Amino acid sequence: MNVKYYETEDGDIPLEKWLTKNKAAMAKLFAVTQRLKDGNMSSVKWLSGRPGIGEYRVNWGAGLRVYLMQDGDEIVILLCAGFKDSQDKDLARAETYRADYLRGKKYASGRH
């Protein structure tokens, strides 16, 4: 499966910015990315109250969450990440990013 990071029109990648502040989570995020590339979606929970948004839970630290969407059958877009304590704020951000991506104003980067 092809995995990309959500990228703004200006070329910013919110997930990369988050990782610069949470360097300890980098290895965990790369492991999540690899599992998704291998087609393993078993840890993704599609959120009924947030259509189109999936949550990948990592049992590590304060409860790492990676929020994603799918674009077709072969592409996963990683939108943002956070911890359990910032879940509501992170989900709201993921919804905004997804809506922007779907409107065609934003892009996805294969860089990571």
mmCIF file of C-alpha atoms in Angstrom:
data_model
loop_
_atom_site.group_PDB
_atom_site.id
_atom_site.type_symbol
_atom_site.label_atom_id
_atom_site.label_comp_id
_atom_site.label_asym_id
_atom_site.label_seq_id
_atom_site.Cartn_x
_atom_site.Cartn_y
_atom_site.Cartn_z
ATOM 1 C CA MET A 1 0.000 0.000 0.000
ATOM 2 C CA ASN A 2 1.210 3.502 -0.747
ATOM 3 C CA VAL A 3 1.497 5.683 2.378
ATOM 4 C CA LYS A 4 1.858 9.443 2.157
ATOM 5 C CA TYR A 5 1.867 12.354 4.571
ATOM 6 C CA TYR A 6 -0.740 15.097 4.325
ATOM 7 C CA GLU A 7 0.927 18.222 2.969
ATOM 8 C CA THR A 8 -0.438 21.755 2.889
ATOM 9 C CA GLU A 9 -0.470 23.819 -0.273
ATOM 10 C CA ASP A 10 2.550 25.683 1.125
ATOM 11 C CA GLY A 11 4.506 22.440 1.415
ATOM 12 C CA ASP A 12 4.242 22.084 5.200
ATOM 13 C CA ILE A 13 3.771 18.571 6.548
ATOM 14 C CA PRO A 14 1.979 18.813 9.913
ATOM 15 C CA LEU A 15 3.021 15.303 10.941
ATOM 16 C CA GLU A 16 6.703 16.109 10.412
ATOM 17 C CA LYS A 17 6.331 19.279 12.489
ATOM 18 C CA TRP A 18 4.714 17.231 15.270
ATOM 19 C CA LEU A 19 7.605 14.754 15.145
ATOM 20 C CA THR A 20 10.167 17.527 15.674
ATOM 21 C CA LYS A 21 8.482 18.185 19.034
ATOM 22 C CA ASN A 22 8.004 14.473 19.821
ATOM 23 C CA LYS A 23 11.232 12.848 18.640
ATOM 24 C CA ALA A 24 10.772 9.826 20.904
ATOM 25 C CA ALA A 25 7.678 8.892 18.879
ATOM 26 C CA MET A 26 9.587 8.837 15.580
ATOM 27 C CA ALA A 27 10.476 5.131 15.647
ATOM 28 C CA LYS A 28 6.889 4.239 16.572
ATOM 29 C CA LEU A 29 5.501 6.311 13.711
ATOM 30 C CA PHE A 30 7.916 4.717 11.250
ATOM 31 C CA ALA A 31 6.801 1.272 12.460
ATOM 32 C CA VAL A 32 3.152 2.272 11.907
ATOM 33 C CA THR A 33 4.035 3.535 8.428
ATOM 34 C CA GLN A 34 5.764 0.273 7.554
ATOM 35 C CA ARG A 35 2.855 -1.841 8.774
ATOM 36 C CA LEU A 36 0.469 0.225 6.651
ATOM 37 C CA LYS A 37 2.765 -0.083 3.612
ATOM 38 C CA ASP A 38 2.642 -3.842 4.122
ATOM 39 C CA GLY A 39 -1.155 -3.615 3.944
ATOM 40 C CA ASN A 40 -1.690 -4.324 7.637
ATOM 41 C CA MET A 41 -4.706 -2.224 8.612
ATOM 42 C CA SER A 42 -5.713 -4.438 11.559
ATOM 43 C CA SER A 43 -4.845 -1.764 14.134
ATOM 44 C CA VAL A 44 -6.895 0.930 12.394
ATOM 45 C CA LYS A 45 -10.247 1.754 13.923
ATOM 46 C CA TRP A 46 -12.522 3.692 11.568
ATOM 47 C CA LEU A 47 -14.357 6.238 13.671
ATOM 48 C CA SER A 48 -18.131 6.234 13.237
ATOM 49 C CA GLY A 49 -18.512 9.748 14.645
ATOM 50 C CA ARG A 50 -15.800 11.062 12.329
ATOM 51 C CA PRO A 51 -16.561 9.627 8.866
ATOM 52 C CA GLY A 52 -13.489 8.901 6.767
ATOM 53 C CA ILE A 53 -11.040 9.216 9.677
ATOM 54 C CA GLY A 54 -9.161 6.223 10.988
ATOM 55 C CA GLU A 55 -7.281 6.014 14.252
ATOM 56 C CA TYR A 56 -4.199 3.832 14.602
ATOM 57 C CA ARG A 57 -3.557 3.266 18.322
ATOM 58 C CA VAL A 58 -0.074 2.513 19.556
ATOM 59 C CA ASN A 59 0.205 1.184 23.089
ATOM 60 C CA TRP A 60 3.207 3.324 23.987
ATOM 61 C CA GLY A 61 3.864 6.271 26.263
ATOM 62 C CA ALA A 62 0.793 8.406 26.846
ATOM 63 C CA GLY A 63 -1.171 6.460 24.206
ATOM 64 C CA LEU A 64 0.101 7.463 20.762
ATOM 65 C CA ARG A 65 -2.623 7.968 18.137
ATOM 66 C CA VAL A 66 -2.028 8.364 14.415
ATOM 67 C CA TYR A 67 -4.949 9.716 12.402
ATOM 68 C CA LEU A 68 -5.334 8.770 8.769
ATOM 69 C CA MET A 69 -7.644 8.591 5.799
ATOM 70 C CA GLN A 70 -7.731 6.410 2.741
ATOM 71 C CA ASP A 71 -7.735 7.744 -0.816
ATOM 72 C CA GLY A 72 -8.937 4.901 -3.013
ATOM 73 C CA ASP A 73 -7.862 1.343 -2.368
ATOM 74 C CA GLU A 74 -4.127 1.832 -2.491
ATOM 75 C CA ILE A 75 -3.204 5.092 -0.762
ATOM 76 C CA VAL A 76 -3.227 5.935 2.924
ATOM 77 C CA ILE A 77 -2.752 9.564 3.920
ATOM 78 C CA LEU A 78 -1.307 10.118 7.393
ATOM 79 C CA LEU A 79 -2.959 13.303 8.628
ATOM 80 C CA CYS A 80 -1.613 13.965 12.113
ATOM 81 C CA ALA A 81 -0.710 12.338 15.406
ATOM 82 C CA GLY A 82 -1.008 12.988 19.110
ATOM 83 C CA PHE A 83 -1.511 11.399 22.464
ATOM 84 C CA LYS A 84 -4.656 10.350 24.300
ATOM 85 C CA ASP A 85 -4.800 13.604 26.288
ATOM 86 C CA SER A 86 -5.026 15.741 23.105
ATOM 87 C CA GLN A 87 -7.349 13.380 21.231
ATOM 88 C CA ASP A 88 -10.288 15.782 20.721
ATOM 89 C CA LYS A 89 -8.053 18.554 19.388
ATOM 90 C CA ASP A 90 -6.120 16.117 17.174
ATOM 91 C CA LEU A 91 -9.316 14.630 15.729
ATOM 92 C CA ALA A 92 -10.633 18.094 14.893
ATOM 93 C CA ARG A 93 -7.362 18.858 13.124
ATOM 94 C CA ALA A 94 -7.522 15.518 11.248
ATOM 95 C CA GLU A 95 -11.039 16.358 10.036
ATOM 96 C CA THR A 96 -9.873 19.753 8.797
ATOM 97 C CA TYR A 97 -6.899 18.232 6.975
ATOM 98 C CA ARG A 98 -9.087 15.544 5.407
ATOM 99 C CA ALA A 99 -11.623 18.109 4.197
ATOM 100 C CA ASP A 100 -8.853 20.265 2.706
ATOM 101 C CA TYR A 101 -7.309 17.246 1.002
ATOM 102 C CA LEU A 102 -10.643 16.212 -0.487
ATOM 103 C CA ARG A 103 -11.314 19.742 -1.746
ATOM 104 C CA GLY A 104 -8.093 19.462 -3.723
ATOM 105 C CA LYS A 105 -6.461 22.399 -1.994
ATOM 106 C CA LYS A 106 -3.879 20.196 -0.342
ATOM 107 C CA TYR A 107 -1.471 17.542 -1.430
ATOM 108 C CA ALA A 108 0.157 14.429 -0.128
ATOM 109 C CA SER A 109 3.850 13.857 0.120
ATOM 110 C CA GLY A 110 5.579 10.535 -0.332
ATOM 111 C CA ARG A 111 8.509 12.051 1.552
ATOM 112 C CA HIS A 112 9.138 10.664 5.050
#
